[in-house]
Backbone as a printed PyTorch tensor [residue, N CA C, xyz], in Angstrom:
tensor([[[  0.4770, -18.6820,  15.8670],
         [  0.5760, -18.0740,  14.5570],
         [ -0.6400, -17.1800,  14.2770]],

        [[ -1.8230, -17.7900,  14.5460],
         [ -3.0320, -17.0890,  14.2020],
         [ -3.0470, -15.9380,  15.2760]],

        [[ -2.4380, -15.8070,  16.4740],
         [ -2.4860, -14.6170,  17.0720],
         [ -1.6910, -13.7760,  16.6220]],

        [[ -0.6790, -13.9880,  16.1600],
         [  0.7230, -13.3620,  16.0950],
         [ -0.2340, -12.4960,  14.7330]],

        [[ -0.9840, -12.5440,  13.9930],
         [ -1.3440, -12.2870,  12.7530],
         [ -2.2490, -11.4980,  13.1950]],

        [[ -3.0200, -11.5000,  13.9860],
         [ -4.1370, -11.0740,  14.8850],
         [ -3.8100,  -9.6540,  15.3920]],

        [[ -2.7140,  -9.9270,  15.9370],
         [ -2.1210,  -8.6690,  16.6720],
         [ -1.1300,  -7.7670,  15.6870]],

        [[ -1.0140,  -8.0830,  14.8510],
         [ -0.0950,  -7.2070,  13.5330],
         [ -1.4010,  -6.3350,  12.9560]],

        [[ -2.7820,  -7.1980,  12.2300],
         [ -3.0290,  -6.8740,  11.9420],
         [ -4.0760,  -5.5200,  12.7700]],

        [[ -4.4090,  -5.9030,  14.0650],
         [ -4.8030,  -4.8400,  14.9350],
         [ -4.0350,  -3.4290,  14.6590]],

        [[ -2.5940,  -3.7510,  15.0660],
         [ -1.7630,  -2.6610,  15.0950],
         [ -1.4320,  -2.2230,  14.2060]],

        [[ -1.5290,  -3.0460,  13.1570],
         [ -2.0670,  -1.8790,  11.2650],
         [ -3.0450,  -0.8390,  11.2150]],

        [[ -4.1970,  -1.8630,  11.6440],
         [ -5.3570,  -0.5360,  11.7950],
         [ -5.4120,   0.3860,  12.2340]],

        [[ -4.4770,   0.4350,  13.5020],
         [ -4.4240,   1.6040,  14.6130],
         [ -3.8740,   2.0320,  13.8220]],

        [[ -2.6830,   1.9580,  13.1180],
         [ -1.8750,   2.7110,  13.1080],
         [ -2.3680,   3.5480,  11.6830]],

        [[ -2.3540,   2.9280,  10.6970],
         [ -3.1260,   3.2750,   9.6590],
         [ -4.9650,   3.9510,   9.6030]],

        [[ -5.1960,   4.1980,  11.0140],
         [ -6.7720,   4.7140,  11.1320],
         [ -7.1740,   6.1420,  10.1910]],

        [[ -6.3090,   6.7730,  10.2320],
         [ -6.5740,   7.6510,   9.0700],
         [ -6.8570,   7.8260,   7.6540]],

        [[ -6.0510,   6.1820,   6.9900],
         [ -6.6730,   6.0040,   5.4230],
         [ -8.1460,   5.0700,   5.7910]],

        [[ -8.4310,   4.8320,   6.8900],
         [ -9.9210,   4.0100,   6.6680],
         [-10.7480,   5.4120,   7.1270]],

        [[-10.6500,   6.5130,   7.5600],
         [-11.2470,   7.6280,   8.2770],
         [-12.3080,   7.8950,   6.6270]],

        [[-13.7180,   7.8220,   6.9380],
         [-14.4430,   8.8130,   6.1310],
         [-14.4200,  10.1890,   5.8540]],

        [[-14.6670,  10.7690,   4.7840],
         [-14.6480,  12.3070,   4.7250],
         [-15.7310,  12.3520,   5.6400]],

        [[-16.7660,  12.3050,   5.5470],
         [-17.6250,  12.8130,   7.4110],
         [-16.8750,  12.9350,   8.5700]],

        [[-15.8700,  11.6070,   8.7880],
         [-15.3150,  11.9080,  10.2000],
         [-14.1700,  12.5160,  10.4660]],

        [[-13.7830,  12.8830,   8.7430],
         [-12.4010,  13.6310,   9.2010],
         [-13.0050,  15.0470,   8.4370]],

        [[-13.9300,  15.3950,   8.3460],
         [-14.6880,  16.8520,   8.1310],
         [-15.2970,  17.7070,   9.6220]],

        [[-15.7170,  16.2930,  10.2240],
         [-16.2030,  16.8060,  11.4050],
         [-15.1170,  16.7690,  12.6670]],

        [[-13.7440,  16.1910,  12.2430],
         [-12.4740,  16.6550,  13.0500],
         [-11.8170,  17.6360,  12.8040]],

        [[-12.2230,  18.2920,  11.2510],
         [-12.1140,  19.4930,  11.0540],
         [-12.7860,  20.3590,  11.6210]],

        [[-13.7680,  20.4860,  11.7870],
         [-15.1070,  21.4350,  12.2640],
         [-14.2940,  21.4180,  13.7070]],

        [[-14.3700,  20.4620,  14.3200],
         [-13.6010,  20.6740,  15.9280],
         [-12.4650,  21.2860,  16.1760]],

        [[-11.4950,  21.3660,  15.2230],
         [-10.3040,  22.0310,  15.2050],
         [-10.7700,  23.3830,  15.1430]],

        [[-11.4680,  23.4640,  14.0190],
         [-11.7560,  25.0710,  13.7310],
         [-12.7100,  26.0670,  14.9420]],

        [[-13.5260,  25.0560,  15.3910],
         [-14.3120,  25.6660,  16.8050],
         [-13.0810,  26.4030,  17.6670]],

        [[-12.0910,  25.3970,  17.6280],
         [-11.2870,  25.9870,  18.6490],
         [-10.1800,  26.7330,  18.4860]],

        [[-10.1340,  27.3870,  17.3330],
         [ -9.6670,  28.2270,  16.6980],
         [ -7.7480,  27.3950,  16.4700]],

        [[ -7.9020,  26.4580,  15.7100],
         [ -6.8290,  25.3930,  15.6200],
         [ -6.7680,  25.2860,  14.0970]],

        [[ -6.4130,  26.3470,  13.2070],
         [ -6.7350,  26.6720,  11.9440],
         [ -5.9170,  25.5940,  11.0690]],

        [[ -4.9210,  25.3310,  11.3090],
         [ -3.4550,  24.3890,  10.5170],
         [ -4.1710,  22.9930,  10.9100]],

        [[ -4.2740,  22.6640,  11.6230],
         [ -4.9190,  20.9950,  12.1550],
         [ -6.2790,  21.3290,  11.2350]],

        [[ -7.0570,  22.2670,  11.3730],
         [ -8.5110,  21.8020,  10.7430],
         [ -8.1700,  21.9380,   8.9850]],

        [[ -7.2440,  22.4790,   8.4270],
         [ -7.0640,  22.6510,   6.8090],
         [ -6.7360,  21.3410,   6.5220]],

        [[ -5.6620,  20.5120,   7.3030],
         [ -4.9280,  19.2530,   7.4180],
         [ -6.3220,  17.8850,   7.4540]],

        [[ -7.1720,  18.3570,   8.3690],
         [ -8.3740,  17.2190,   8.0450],
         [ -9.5540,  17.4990,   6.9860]],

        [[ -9.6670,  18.9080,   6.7100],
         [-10.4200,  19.0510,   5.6460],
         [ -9.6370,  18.8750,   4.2120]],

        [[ -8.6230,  18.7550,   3.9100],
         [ -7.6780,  18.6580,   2.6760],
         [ -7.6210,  17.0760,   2.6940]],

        [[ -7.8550,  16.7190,   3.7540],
         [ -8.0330,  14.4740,   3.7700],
         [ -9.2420,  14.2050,   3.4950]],

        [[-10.3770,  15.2750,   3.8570],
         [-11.6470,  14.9660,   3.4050],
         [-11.8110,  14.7520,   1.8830]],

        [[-11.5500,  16.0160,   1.6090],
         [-11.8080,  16.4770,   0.0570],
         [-11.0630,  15.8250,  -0.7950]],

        [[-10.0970,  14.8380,  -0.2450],
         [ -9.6040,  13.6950,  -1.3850],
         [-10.2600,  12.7990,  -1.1330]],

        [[-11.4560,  12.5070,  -0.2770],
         [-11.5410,  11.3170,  -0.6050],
         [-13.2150,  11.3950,  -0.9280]],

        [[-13.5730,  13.0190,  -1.0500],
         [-14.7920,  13.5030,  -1.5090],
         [-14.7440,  15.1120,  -2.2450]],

        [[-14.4830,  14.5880,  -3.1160],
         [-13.8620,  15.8690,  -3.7590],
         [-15.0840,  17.1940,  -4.2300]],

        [[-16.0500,  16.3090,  -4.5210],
         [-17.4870,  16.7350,  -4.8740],
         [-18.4600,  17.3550,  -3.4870]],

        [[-18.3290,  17.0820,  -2.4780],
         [-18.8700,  18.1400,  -1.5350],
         [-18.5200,  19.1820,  -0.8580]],

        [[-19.7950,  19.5260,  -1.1890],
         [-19.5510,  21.1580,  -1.4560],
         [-19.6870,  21.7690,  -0.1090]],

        [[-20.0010,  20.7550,   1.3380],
         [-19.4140,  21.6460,   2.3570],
         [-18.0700,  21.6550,   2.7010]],

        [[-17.6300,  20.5480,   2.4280],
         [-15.9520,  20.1230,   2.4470],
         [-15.2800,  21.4350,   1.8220]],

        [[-15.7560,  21.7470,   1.1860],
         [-14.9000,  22.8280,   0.4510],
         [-15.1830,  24.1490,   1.3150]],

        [[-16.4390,  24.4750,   1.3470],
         [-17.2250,  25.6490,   1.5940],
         [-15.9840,  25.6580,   3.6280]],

        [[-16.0130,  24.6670,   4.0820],
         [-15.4300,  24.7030,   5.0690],
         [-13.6460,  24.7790,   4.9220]],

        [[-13.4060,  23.8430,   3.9000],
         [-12.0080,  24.3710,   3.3510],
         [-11.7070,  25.6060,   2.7510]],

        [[-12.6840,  26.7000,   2.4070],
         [-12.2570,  27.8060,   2.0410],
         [-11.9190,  29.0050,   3.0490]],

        [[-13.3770,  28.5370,   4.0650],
         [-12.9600,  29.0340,   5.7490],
         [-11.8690,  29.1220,   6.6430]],

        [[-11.3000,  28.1330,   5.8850],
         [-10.0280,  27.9880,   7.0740],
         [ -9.1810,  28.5840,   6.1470]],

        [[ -8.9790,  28.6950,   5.2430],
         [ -7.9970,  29.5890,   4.3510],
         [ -8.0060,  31.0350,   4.8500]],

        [[ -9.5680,  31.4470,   4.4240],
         [ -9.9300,  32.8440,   4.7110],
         [ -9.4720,  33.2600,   6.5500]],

        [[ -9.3890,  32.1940,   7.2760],
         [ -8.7200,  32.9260,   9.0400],
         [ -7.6980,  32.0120,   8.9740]],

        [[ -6.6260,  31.9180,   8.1480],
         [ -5.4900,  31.7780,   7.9440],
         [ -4.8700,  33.3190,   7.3280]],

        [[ -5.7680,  34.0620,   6.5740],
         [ -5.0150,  34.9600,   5.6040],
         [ -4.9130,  34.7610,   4.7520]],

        [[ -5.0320,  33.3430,   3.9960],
         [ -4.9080,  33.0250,   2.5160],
         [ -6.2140,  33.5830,   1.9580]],

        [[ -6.4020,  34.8000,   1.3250],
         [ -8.0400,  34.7640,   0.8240],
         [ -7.9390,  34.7770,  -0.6870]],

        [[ -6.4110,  34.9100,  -1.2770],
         [ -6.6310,  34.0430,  -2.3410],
         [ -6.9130,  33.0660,  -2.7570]],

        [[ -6.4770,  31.8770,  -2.0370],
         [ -6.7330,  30.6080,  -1.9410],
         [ -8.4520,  30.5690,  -1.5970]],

        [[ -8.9100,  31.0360,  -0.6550],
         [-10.3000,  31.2690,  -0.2340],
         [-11.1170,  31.6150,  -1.4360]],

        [[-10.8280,  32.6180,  -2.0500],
         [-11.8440,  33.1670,  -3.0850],
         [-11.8720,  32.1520,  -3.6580]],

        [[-10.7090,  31.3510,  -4.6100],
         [-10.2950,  30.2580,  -5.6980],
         [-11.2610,  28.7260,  -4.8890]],

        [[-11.5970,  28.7370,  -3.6150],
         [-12.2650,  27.5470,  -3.1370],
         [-13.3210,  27.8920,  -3.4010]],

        [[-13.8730,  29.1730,  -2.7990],
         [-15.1930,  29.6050,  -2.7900],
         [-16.0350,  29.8300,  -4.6610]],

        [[-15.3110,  29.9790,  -4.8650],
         [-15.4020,  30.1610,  -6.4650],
         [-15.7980,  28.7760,  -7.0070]],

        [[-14.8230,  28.1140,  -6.9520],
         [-15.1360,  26.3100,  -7.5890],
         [-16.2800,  26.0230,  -6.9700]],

        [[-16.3320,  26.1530,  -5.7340],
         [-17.1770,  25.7250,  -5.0470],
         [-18.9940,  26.0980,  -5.6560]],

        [[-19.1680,  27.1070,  -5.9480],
         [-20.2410,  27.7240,  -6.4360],
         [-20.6060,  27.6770,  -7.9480]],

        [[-19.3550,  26.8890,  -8.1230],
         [-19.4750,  26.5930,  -9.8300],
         [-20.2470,  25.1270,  -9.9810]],

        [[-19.7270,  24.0190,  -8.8130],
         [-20.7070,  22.7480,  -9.0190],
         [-21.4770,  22.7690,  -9.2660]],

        [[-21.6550,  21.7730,  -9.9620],
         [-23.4370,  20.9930, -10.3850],
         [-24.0260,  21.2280,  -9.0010]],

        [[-23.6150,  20.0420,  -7.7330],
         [-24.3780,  20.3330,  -6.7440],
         [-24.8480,  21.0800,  -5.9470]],

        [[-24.7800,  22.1170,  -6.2320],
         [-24.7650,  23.3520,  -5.7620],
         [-26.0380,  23.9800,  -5.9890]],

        [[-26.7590,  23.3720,  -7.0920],
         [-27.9800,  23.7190,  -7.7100],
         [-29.3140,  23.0420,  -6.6890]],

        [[-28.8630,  22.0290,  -6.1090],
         [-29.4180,  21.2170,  -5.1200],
         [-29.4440,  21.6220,  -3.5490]],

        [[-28.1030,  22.3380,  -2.8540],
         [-27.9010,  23.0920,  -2.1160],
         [-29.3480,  23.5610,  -1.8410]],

        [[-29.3730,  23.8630,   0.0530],
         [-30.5740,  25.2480,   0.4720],
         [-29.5600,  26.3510,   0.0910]],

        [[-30.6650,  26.9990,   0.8300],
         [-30.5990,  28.3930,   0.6280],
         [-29.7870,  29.1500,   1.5070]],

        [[-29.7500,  28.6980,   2.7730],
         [-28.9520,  29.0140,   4.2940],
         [-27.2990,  28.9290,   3.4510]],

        [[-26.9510,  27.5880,   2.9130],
         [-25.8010,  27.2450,   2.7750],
         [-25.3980,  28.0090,   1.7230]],

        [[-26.3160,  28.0280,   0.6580],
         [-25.7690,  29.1700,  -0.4170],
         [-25.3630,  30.4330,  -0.0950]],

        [[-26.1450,  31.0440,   0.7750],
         [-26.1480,  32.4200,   1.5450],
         [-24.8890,  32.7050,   2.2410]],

        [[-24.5120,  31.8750,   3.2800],
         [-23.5090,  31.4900,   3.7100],
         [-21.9530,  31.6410,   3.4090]],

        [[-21.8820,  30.9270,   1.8930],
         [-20.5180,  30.5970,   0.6780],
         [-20.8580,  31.9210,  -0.1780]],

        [[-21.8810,  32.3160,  -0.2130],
         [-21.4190,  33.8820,  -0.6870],
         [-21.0430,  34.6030,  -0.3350]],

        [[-21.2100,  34.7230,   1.2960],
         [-21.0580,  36.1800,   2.4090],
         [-19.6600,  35.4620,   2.0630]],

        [[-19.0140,  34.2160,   2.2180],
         [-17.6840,  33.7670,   2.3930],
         [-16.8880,  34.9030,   1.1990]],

        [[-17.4340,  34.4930,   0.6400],
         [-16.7270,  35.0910,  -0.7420],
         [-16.4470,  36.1120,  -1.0630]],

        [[-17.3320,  36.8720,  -0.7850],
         [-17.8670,  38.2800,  -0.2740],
         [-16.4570,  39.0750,   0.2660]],

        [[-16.2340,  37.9020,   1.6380],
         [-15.6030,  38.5370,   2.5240],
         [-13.9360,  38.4730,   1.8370]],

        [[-14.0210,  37.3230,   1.7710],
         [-12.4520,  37.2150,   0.5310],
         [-12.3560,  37.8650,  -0.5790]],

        [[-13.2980,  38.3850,  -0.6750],
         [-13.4080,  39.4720,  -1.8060],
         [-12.7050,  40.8550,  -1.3520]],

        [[-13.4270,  40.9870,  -0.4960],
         [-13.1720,  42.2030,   0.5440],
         [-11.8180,  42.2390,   0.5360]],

        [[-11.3670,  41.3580,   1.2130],
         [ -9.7310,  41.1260,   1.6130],
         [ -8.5670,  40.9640,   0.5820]],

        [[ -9.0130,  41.0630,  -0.6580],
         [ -8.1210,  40.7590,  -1.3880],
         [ -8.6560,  42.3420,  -2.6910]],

        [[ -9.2890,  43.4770,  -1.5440],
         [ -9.4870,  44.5460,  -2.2350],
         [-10.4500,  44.7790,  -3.2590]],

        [[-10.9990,  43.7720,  -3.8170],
         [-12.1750,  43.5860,  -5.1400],
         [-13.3320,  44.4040,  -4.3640]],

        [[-13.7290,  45.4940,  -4.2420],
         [-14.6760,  46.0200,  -3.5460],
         [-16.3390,  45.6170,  -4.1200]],

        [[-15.5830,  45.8340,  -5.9440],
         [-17.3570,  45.9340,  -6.2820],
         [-17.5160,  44.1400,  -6.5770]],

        [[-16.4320,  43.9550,  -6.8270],
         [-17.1080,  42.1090,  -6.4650],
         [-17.8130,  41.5320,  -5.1540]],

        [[-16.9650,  42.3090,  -4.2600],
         [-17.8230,  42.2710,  -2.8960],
         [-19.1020,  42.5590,  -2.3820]],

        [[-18.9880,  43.6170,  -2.9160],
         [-20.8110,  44.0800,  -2.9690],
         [-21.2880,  43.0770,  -3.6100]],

        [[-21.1190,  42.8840,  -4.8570],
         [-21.7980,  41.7480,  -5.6620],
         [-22.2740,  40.5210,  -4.8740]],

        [[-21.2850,  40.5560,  -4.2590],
         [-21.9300,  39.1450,  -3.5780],
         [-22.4630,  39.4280,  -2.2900]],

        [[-22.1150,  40.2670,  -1.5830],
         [-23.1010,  40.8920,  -0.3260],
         [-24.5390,  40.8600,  -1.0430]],

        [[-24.9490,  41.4770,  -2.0610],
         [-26.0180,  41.8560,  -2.7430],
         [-26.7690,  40.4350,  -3.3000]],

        [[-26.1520,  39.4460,  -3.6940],
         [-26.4320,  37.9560,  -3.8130],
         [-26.9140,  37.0070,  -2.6950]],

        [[-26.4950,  37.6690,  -1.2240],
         [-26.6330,  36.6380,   0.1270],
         [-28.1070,  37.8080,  -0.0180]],

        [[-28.0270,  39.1020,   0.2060],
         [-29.7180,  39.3550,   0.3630],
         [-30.8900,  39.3030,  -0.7770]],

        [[-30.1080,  38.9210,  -1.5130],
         [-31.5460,  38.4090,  -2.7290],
         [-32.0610,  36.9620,  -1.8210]],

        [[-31.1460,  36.3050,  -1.5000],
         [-31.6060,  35.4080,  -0.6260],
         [-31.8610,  35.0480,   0.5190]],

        [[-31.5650,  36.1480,   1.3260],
         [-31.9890,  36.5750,   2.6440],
         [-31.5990,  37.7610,   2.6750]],

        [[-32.9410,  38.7330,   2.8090],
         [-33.1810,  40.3140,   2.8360],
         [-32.7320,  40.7580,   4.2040]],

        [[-33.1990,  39.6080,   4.9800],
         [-33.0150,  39.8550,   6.7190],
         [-31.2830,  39.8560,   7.2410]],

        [[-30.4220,  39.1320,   6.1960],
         [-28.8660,  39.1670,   6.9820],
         [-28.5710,  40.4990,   7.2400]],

        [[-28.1230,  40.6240,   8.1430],
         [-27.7550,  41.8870,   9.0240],
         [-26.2000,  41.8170,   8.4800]],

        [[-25.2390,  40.7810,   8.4200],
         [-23.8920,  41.0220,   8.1500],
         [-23.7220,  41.3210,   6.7440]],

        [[-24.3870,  40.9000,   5.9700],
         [-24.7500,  41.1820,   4.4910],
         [-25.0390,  42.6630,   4.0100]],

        [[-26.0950,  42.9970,   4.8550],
         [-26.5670,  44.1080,   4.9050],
         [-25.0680,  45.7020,   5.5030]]])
C-alpha cells in the first residue's frame, strides 16, 4: 500500500513538474528557447513565469522580446511600456534600463511612431552616450 502511494505520488510530480517549476527556471527555459531562435516555446515559458511573478521586470522585459521577433510590436511596446512604469524599475541598473528602452525604441520603430522612437533612442544615450545601436 505504502508503495503503491509512493509511486502515484512520484508520477504526479513528474507529471505535474511544471506547476512546481519557479519563475527563475521557467524564465531561464525561456532564455534557452529564445537563444535558439525558438520564439513560440520561449513566449509559452515566459507567460508561466510572469504568472507566477508578475512583478519582475526582466520577465517582462524578456516577454516583450519575444513579441517584438515574433512581429507582435504592439503587444511589445504595451509590455515594454508597463514594464517601465513599475515601482521596481526605480531600483533597476542602468545596463537593464538602457536595454528596455532601445527595446521600445525599436517597437516603436516598427509600429511607425518615429518621433517616439527617437525619444527613446535619445533616453538609452542619456544613459549610455557610448551605445553605438542607439546612436
Amino acid at each position: 500500500m505504502i508503495r503503491s502511494v509512493f509511486i502515484f505520488c512520484c508520477v504526479f510530480l513528474l507529471s505535474f513538474g511544471g506547476v512546481l517549476s519557479t519563475s527563475n527556471s521557467l524564465n531561464e527555459q525561456g532564455n534557452e528557447h529564445f537563444v535558439e531562435k525558438e520564439y513560440e516555446p520561449a513566449l509559452m515559458e515566459y507567460l508561466a513565469a510572469q504568472v507566477k511573478d508578475p512583478d519582475d521586470p526582466r520577465i517582462r522585459y524578456n516577454l516583450g522580446s519575444t513579441l517584438y521577433e515574433l512581429g507582435r510590436y504592439q503587444e511589445a511596446k504595451e509590455v515594454f511600456e508597463r514594464t517601465l512604469a513599475m515601482e521596481s524599475m526605480k531600483d533597476m541598473d542602468s545596463n537593464f534600463k538602457s536595454e528596455l528602452l532601445y527595446n521600445y525604441g525599436n517597437a516603436l520603430y516598427r509600429l511607425g511612431v518615429m518621433d517616439q522612437a527617437a525619444e527613446k533612442y535619445k533616453s538609452v544615450l542619456d544613459i549610455n552616450s557610448n551605445d553605438e545601436d542607439a546612436k
